Coordinates of C-alpha atoms and ligand atoms in Angstrom, one line a residue:
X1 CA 27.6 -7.6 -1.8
X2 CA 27.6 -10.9 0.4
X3 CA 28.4 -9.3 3.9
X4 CA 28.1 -5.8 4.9
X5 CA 30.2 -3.9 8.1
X6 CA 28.1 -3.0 10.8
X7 CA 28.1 1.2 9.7
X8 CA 26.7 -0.2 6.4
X9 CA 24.0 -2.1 8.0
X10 CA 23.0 1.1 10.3
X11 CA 23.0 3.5 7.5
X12 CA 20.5 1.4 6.1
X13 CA 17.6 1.6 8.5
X14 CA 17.6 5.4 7.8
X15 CA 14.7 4.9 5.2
X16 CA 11.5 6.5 6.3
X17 CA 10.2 3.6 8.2
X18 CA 7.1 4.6 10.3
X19 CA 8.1 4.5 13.9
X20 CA 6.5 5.9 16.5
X21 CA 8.0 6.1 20.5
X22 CA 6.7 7.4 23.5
X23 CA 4.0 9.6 21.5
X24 CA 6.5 11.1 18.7
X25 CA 7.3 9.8 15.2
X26 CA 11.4 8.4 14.9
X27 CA 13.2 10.7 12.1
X28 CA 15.8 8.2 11.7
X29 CA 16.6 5.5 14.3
X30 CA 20.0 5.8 13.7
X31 CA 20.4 8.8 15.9
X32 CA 17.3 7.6 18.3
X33 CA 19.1 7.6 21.8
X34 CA 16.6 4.8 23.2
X35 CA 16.1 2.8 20.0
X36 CA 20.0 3.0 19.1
X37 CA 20.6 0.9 22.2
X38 CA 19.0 -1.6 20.5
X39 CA 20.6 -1.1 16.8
X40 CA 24.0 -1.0 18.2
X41 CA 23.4 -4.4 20.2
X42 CA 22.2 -5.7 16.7
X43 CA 24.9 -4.3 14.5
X44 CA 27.4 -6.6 16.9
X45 CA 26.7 -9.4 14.5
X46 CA 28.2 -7.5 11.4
X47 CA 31.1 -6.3 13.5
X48 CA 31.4 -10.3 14.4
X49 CA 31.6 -11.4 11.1
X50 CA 34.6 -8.7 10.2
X51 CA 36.7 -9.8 12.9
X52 CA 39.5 -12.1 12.6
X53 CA 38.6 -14.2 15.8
X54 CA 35.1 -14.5 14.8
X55 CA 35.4 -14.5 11.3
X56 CA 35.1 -18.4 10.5
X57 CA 32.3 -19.1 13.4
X58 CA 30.1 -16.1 11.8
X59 CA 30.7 -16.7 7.9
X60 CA 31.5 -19.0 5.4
X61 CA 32.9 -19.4 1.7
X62 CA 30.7 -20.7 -0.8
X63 CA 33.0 -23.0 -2.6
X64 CA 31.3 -22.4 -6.1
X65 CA 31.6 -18.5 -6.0
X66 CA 34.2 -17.8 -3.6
X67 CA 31.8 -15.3 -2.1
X68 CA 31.7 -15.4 1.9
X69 CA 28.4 -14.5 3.7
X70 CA 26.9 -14.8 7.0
X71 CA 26.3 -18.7 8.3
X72 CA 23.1 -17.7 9.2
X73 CA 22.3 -18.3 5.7
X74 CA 23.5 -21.5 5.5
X75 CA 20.1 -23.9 5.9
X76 CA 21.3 -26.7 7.9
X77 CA 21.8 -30.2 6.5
X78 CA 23.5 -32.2 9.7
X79 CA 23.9 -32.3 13.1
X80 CA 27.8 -30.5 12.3
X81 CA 25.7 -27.4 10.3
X82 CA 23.5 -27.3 13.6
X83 CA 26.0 -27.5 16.4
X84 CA 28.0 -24.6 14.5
X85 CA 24.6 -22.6 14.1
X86 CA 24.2 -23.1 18.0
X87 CA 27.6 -22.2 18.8
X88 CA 27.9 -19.2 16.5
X89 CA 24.5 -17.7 18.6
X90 CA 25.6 -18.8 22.2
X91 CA 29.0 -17.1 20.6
X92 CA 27.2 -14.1 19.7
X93 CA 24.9 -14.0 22.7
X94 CA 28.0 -14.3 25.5
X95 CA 29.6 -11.2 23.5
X96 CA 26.5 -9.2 23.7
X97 CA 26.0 -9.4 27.3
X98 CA 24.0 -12.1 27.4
X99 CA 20.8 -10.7 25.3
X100 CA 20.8 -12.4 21.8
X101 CA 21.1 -10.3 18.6
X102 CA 18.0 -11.8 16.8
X103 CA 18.7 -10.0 13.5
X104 CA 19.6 -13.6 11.7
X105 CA 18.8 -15.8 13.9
X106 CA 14.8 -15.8 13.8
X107 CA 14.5 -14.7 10.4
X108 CA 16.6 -17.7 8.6
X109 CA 14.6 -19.7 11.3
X110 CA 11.7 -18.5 9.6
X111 CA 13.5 -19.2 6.0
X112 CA 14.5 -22.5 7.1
X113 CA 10.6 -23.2 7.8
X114 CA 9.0 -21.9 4.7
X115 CA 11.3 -23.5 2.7
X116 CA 10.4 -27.0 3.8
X117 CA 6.6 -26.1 4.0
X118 CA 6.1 -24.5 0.6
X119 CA 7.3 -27.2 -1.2
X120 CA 4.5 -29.4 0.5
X121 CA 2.2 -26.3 -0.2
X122 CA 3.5 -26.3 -3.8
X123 CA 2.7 -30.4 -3.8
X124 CA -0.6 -30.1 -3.5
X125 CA -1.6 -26.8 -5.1
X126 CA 0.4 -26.6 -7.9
X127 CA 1.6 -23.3 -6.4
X128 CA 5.3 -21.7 -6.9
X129 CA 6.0 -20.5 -3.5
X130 CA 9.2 -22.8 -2.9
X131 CA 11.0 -21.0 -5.7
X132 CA 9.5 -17.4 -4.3
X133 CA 11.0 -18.7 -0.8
X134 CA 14.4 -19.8 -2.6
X135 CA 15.0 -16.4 -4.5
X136 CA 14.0 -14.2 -1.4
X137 CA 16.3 -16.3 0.6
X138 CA 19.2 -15.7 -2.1
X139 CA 18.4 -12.0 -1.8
X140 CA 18.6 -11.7 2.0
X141 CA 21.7 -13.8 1.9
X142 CA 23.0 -11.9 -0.9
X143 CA 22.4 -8.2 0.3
X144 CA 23.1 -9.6 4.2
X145 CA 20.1 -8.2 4.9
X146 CA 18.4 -8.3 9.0
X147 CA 15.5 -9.7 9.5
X148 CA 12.7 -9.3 12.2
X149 CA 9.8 -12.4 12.3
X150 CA 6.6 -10.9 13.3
X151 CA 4.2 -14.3 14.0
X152 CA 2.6 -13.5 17.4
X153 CA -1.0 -12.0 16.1
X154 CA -2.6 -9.9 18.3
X155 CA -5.4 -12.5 18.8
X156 CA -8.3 -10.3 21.0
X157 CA -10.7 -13.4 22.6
X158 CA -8.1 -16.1 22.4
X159 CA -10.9 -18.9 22.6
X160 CA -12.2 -17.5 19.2
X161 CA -10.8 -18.7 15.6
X162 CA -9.9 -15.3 13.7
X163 CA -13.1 -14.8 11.6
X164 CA -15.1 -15.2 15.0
X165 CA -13.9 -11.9 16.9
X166 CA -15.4 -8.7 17.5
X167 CA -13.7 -7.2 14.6
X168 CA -11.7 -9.2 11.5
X169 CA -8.3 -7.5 11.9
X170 CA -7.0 -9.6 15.3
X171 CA -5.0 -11.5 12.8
X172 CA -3.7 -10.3 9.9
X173 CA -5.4 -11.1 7.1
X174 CA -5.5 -10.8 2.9
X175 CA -7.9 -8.0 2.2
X176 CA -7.3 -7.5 -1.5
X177 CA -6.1 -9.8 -4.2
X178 CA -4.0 -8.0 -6.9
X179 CA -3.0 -9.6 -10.0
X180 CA 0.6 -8.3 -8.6
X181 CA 0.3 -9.1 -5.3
X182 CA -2.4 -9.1 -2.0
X183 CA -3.3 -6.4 0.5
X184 CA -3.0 -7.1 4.2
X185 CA -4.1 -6.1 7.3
X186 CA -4.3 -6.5 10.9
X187 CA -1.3 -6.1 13.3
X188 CA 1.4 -8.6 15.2
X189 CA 2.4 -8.1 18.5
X190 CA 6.1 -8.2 20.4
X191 CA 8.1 -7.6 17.0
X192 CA 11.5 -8.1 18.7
X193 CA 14.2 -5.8 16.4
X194 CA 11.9 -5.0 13.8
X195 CA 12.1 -1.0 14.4
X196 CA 15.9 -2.0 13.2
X197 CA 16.1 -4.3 10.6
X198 CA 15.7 -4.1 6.8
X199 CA 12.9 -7.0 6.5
X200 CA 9.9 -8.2 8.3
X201 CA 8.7 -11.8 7.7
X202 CA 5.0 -12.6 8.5
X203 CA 4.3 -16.0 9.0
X204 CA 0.8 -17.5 10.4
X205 CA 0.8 -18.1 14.1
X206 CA -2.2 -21.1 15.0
X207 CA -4.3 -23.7 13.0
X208 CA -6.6 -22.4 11.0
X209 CA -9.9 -23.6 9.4
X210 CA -11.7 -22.7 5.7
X211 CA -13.2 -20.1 7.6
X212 CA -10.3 -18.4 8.3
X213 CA -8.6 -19.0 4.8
X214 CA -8.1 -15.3 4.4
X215 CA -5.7 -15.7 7.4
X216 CA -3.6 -18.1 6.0
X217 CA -0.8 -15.8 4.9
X218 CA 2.9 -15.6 5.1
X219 CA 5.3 -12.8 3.3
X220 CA 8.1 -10.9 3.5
X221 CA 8.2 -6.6 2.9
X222 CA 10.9 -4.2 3.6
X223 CA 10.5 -2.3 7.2
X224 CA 10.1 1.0 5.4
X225 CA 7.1 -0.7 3.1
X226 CA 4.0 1.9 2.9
X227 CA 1.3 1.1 5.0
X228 CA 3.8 -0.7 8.0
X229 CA 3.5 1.1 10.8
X230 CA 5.2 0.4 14.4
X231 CA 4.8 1.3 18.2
X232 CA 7.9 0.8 19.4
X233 CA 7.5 -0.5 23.3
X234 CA 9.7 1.7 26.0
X235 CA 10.0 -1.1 28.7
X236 CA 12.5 -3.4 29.1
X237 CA 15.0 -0.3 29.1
X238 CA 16.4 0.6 32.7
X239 CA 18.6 3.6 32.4
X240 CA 21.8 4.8 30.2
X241 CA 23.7 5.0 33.1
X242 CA 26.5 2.3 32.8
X243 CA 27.0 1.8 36.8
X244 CA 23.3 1.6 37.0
X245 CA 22.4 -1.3 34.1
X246 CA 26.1 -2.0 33.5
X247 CA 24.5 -4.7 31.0
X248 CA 21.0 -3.2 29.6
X249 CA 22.5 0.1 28.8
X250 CA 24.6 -1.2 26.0
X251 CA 22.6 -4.8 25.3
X252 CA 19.3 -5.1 24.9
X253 CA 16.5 -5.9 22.2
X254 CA 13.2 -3.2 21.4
X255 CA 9.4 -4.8 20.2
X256 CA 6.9 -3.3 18.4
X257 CA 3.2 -3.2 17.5
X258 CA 3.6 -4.0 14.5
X259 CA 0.4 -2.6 12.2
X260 CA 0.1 -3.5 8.6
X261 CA -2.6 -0.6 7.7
X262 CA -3.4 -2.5 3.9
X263 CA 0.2 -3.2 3.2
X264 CA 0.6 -4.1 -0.5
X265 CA 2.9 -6.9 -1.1
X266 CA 4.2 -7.8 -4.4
X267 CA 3.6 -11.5 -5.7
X268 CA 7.2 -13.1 -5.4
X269 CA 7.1 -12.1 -1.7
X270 CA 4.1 -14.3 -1.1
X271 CA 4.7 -17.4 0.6
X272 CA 1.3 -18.7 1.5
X273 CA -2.2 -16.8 0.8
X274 CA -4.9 -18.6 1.6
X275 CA -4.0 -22.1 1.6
X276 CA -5.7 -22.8 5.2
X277 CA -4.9 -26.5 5.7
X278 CA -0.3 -25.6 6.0
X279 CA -0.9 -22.7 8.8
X280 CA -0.7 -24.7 11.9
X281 CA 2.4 -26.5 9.5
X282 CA 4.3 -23.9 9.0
X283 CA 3.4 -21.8 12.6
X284 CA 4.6 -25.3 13.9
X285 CA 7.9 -25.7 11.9
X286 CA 9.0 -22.3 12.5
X287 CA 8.7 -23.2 16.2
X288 CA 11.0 -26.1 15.9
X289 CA 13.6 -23.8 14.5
X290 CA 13.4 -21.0 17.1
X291 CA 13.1 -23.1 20.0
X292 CA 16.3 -24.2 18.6
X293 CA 17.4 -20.9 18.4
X294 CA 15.9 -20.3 21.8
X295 CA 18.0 -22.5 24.0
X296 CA 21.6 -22.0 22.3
X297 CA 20.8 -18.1 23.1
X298 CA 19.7 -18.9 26.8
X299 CA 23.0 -20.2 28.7
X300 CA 25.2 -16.7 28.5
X301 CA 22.5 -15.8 30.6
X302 CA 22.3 -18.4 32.5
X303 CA 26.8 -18.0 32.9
X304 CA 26.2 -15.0 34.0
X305 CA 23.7 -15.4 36.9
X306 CA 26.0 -18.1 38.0
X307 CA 29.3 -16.0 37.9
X308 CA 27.1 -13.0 39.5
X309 CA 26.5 -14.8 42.2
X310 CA 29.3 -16.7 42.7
X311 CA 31.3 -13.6 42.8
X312 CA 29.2 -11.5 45.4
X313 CA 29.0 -14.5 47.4
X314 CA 33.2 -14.1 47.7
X315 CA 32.3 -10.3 48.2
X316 CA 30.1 -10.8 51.2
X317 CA 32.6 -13.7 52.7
X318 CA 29.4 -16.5 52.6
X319 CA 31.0 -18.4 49.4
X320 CA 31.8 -21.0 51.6
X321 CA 28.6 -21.3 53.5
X322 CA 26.5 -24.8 52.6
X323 CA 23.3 -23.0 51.4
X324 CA 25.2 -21.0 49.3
X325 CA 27.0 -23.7 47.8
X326 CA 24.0 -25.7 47.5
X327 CA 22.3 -22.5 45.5
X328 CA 25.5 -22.1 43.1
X329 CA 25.0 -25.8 42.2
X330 CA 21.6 -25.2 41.3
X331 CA 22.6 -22.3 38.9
X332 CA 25.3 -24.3 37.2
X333 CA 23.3 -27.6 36.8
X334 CA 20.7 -25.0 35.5
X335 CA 23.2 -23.5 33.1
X336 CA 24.3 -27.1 31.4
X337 CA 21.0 -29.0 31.3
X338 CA 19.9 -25.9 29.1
X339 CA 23.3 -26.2 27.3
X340 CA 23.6 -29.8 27.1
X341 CA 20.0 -30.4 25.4
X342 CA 20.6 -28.0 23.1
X343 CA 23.6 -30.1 21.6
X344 CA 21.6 -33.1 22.2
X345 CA 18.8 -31.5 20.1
X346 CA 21.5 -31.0 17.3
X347 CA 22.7 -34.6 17.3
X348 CA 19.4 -36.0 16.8
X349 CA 18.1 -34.2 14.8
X350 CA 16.1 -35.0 11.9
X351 CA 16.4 -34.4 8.1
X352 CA 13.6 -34.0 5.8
X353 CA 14.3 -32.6 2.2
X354 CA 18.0 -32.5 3.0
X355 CA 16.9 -30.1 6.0
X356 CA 18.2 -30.4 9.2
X357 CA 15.4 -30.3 11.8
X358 CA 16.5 -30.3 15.7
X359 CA 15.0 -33.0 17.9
X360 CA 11.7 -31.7 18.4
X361 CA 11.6 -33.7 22.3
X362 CA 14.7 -32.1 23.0
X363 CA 14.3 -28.5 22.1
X364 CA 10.6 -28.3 23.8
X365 CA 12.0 -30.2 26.6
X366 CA 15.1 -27.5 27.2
X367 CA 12.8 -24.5 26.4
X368 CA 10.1 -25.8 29.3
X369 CA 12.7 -26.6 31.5
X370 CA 14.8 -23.0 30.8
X371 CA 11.6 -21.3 31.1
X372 CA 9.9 -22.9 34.7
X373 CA 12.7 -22.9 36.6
X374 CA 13.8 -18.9 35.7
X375 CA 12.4 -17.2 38.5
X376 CA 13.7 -19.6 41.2
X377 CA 17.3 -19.3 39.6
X378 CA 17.0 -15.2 39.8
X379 CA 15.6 -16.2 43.2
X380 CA 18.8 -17.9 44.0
X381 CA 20.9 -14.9 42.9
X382 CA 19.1 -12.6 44.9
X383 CA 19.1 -14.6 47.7
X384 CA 22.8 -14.8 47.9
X385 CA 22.9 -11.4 46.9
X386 CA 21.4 -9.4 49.5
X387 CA 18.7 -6.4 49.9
X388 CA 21.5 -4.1 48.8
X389 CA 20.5 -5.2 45.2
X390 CA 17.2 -2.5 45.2
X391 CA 18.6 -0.4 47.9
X392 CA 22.2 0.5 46.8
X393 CA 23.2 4.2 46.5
X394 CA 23.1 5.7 43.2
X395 CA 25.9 6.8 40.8
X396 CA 25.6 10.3 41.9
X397 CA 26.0 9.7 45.6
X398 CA 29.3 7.5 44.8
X399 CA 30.9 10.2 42.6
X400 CA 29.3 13.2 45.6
X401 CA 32.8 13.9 48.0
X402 CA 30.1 14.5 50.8
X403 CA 28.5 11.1 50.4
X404 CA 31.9 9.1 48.9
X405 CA 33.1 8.4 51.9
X406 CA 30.4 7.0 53.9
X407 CA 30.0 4.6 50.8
X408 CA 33.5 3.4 50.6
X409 CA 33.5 3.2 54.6
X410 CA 30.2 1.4 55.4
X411 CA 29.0 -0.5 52.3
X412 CA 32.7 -2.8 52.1
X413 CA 32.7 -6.5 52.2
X414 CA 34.9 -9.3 52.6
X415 CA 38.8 -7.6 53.5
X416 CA 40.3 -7.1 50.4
X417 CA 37.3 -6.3 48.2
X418 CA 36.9 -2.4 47.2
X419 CA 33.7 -1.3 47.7
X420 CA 32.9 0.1 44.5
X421 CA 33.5 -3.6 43.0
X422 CA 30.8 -4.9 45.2
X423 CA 28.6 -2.2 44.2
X424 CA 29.4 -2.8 40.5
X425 CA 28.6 -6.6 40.9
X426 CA 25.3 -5.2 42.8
X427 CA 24.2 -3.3 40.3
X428 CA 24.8 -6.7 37.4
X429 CA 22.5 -8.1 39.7
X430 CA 20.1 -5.6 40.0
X431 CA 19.9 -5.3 36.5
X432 CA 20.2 -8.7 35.4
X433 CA 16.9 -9.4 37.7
X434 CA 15.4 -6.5 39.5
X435 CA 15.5 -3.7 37.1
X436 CA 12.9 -2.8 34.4
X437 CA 15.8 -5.1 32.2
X438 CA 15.4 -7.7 35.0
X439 CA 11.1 -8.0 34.7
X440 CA 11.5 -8.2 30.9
X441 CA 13.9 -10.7 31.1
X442 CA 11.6 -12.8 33.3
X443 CA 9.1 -12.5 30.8
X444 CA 11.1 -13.6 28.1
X445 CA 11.6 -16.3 29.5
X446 CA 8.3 -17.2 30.0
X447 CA 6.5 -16.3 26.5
X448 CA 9.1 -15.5 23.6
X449 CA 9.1 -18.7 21.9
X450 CA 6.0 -19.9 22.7
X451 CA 4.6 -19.3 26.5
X452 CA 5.2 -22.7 28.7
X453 CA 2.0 -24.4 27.8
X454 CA 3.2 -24.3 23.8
X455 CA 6.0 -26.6 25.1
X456 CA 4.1 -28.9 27.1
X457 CA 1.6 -29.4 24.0
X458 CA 4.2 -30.2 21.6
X459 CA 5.9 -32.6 24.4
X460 CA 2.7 -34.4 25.0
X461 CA 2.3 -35.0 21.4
X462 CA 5.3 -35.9 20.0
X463 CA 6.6 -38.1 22.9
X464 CA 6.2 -41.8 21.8
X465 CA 4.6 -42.6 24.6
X466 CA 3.6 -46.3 23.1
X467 CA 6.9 -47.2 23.4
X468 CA 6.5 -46.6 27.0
X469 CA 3.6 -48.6 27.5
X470 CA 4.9 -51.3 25.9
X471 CA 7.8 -51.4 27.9
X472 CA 5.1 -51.4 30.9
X473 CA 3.2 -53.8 29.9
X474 CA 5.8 -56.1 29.3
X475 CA 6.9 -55.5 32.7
X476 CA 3.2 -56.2 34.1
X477 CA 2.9 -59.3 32.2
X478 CA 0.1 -58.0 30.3
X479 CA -1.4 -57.4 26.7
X480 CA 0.5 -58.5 23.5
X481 CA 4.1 -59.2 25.4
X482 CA 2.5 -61.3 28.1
Ligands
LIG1 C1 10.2 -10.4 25.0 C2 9.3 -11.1 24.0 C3 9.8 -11.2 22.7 C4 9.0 -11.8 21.7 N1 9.4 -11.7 20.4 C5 8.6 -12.2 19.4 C6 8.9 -12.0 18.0 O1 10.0 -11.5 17.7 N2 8.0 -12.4 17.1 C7 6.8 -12.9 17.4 O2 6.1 -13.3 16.5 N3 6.5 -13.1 18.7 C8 7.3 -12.7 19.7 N4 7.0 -12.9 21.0 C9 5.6 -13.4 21.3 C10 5.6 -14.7 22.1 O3 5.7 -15.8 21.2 C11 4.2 -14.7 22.7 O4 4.3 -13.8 23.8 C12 3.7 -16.0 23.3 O5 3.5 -16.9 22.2 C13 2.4 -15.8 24.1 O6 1.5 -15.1 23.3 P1 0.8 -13.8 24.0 O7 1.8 -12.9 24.5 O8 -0.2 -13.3 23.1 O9 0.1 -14.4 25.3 P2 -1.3 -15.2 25.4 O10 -1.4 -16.1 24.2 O11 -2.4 -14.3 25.7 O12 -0.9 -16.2 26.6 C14 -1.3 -15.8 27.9 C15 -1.8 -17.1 28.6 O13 -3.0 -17.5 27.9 C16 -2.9 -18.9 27.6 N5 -3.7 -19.1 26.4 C17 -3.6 -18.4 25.2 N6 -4.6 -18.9 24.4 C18 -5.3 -19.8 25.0 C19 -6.3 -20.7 24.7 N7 -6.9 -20.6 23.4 N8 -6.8 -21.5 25.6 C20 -6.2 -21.6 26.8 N9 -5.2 -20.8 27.2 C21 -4.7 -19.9 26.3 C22 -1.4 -19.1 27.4 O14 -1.1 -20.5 27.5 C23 -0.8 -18.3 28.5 O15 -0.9 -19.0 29.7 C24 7.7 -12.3 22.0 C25 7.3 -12.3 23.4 C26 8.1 -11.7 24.3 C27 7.6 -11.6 25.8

């Protein structure tokens, strides 16, 4: 098996995982009515890759076997491998009504990472985690499994190191070594997808110290693996109705708490366990692949704010108004500097072990720029849109013959434009930014991938600001280029 349909991949996650929502344990999140919203979003990439249009954007042949399987797989090499992986998730993204599938995408990010750190790991220790890391990745690719990346610890005091908190489980840590394997514990915060994917990677998430050596751990185990336990987070989900959240009730993604209560894991799906002095490494080399990740998912989004507003502005006869104009070209130059630096991050990329890496400037730059300027773009929308956005009657009163009427007669527009279009665009809006959907998608934006002060770090420190300086001082007449 090399790719599987999207009913395959569903009847999958029927395997006694430990879920828990709203105060009950999930049977089977197959035939959960909140959690499903969330598999069927995902299971869009396995429809993707069986359809004709799609087909060569979501797959490829491997010449040696003949055997297709999901380009997700596929590490990248050059900037052509990265531009196709960008395309194939803005692709993927646009189709999904803007929300990202994230059940490939963060967890070959995450692949991608460990294999380039493990061999450094391997270097130095004499360890065999590269070829643990190569063989996993062969079996994910292989089976065509999902994957979830749970990284974010749950981190109590944040101005403490892990071994100095109020208790030792903030971060997950090794609490028993096995000649088979290690026991872990501790729990990760806002899992995105993991109640509905096959595999959970765990990968370190700061710096750590010798003190905190039993932290330094990064594996892989099935969802259903005993001991994994999740609480599955409600928000972020509006309603089912369709003319309410005409986006968020088919597209959206579900976190969990996600608890390792002394999970064995077996040797071979080890990838770092205890080796203190590669954490920050491979927390850090993760990141530049997600970013990555990050900003060819954002500008679907981005589109559709633009076209949402754009549209309503025709619908209440203002599209021609200055402000309004002004507003729109805000949104679009918004839409393709996010675009634009993320192709920019492919072509310059660089390549270390034959890997692909995007441009580290680039990506951080993009993500901080996507991420500050979100809430005045939704402000923008909203702006243009009007107050009808939180105070719009509800399906029932459109479909009610006693209330119709009055609808149709006093919430029109512009001549020509039938009133229940104008409340459909409305409600996009609405849902897009002022709905429980709209608050989770602002903070997305903010934290997933790092919250804005990860991005500024990384810019500050990788920029070559010498070159700068030089360039100033040569100006000023001063120092060695005087
Ligand atoms: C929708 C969503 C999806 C996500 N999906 C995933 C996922 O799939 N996998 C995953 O692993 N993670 C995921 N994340 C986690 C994301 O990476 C984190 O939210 C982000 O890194 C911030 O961490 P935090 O939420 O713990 O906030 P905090 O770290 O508590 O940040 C809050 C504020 O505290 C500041 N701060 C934190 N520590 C310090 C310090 N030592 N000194 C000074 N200031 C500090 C931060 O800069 C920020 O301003 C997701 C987050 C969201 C919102």
């Amino acid at each position: 098996m090399a790719t599987r349909s999207a009913e395959e991949y569903k009847t999958g996650l029927n395997d006694g995982r430990a879920l828990f929502f709203k105060g009950n344990r999930v049977e089977d999140v197959t035939r959960h009515p909140d959690l499903g919203v969330g598999m069927e979003h995902a299971s869009l990439d396995f429809a993707l890759a069986e359809d004709a249009a799609y087909q060569d954007l979501m797959t490829v042949k491997i010449p040696e076997t003949g055997e297709t399987i999901s380009r997700y797989f596929v590490s990248p090499t050059n900037t052509g491998d990265l531009l196709k992986r960008r395309e194939m998730i803005e692709t993927s993204t646009r189709l999904g009504g803007g929300v990202v599938l994230l059940i490939k995408e963060i967890g070959t990010d995450a692949l991608f990472a460990l294999s380039l750190v493990a061999k450094r790991i391997d270097e130095q220790y004499g360890t065999d985690y590269l070829k643990r890391v190569e063989a996993y990745h062969q079996h994910c690719q292989q089976e065509d499994l999902s994957m979830a990346v749970a990284q974010t610890d749950v981190k109590g005091d944040r101005s403490l190191a892990p071994s100095e908190q109020t208790h030792p489980d903030y971060y997950v840590r090794v609490v028993e070594e096995r000649a088979d394997g290690i026991v872990v514990r501790g729990a990760k915060a806002h899992t995105t997808c993991a109640p509905y994917v096959d595999e959970i990677i765990v990968l370190p998430t700061r710096n750590l110290t010798e003190q905190d050596k039993n932290y330094a751990v990064a594996f892989a185990v099935p969802a259903n693996a005993p001991g994994l336990k999740m609480i599955v987070s409600p928000f972020g989900a509006s309603s089912s109705s369709d003319f309410h959240n005409p986006v968020s009730s088919h597209h959206r993604m579900i976190e969990s708490l996600t608890i390792f209560d002394d999970v064995f894991v077996p040797r071979e799906r080890v990838f770092m366990s205890g080796e203190w002095d590669f954490a920050g490494g491979l927390a850090t080399t993760f990141v530049q692949f997600h970013r990555f990740t990050a900003i060819s998912y954002k500008p679907p989004l981005c589109d559709l704010l633009t076209g949402a507003a754009a549209l309503i502005a025709e619908h209440n006869g203002i599209s021609r108004a200055s402000h309004v104009r002004e507003k729109l070209m805000h949104l679009i130059n918004y839409a393709e500097t996010v675009r634009a630096l993320s192709k920019a991050a492919a072509v310059d990329c660089v390549q270390i072990d034959e890997v692909a890496i995007p441009n580290s400037i680039l990506t951080n730059v993009a993500k901080f720029y996507f991420a500050s300027n979100y809430h005045q773009m939704v402000s923008y929308v909203q702006d243009i849109a009007g107050g009808l956005v939180v105070t719009g009657p509800s399906e029932e009163d459109v479909t009610n013959p006693e209330t119709r009427d009055y609808i149709e007669k006093y919430l029109g527009g512009a001549a020509g434009v039938p009133t229940l279009e104008r409340l459909k665009l409305v409600n996009l809006i609405r849902d897009l930014t002022a709905s429980d959907f709209g608050g989770y998608n602002e903070l997305l934006a903010i934290h997933a991938e790092g919250s804005l002060e990860a991005q500024k770090i990384t810019i500050y420190r990788e920029y070559d600001l010498e070159r700068c300086k030089s360039l100033a001082k040569q100006a000023a007449g001063i120092g060695d280029n005087a």
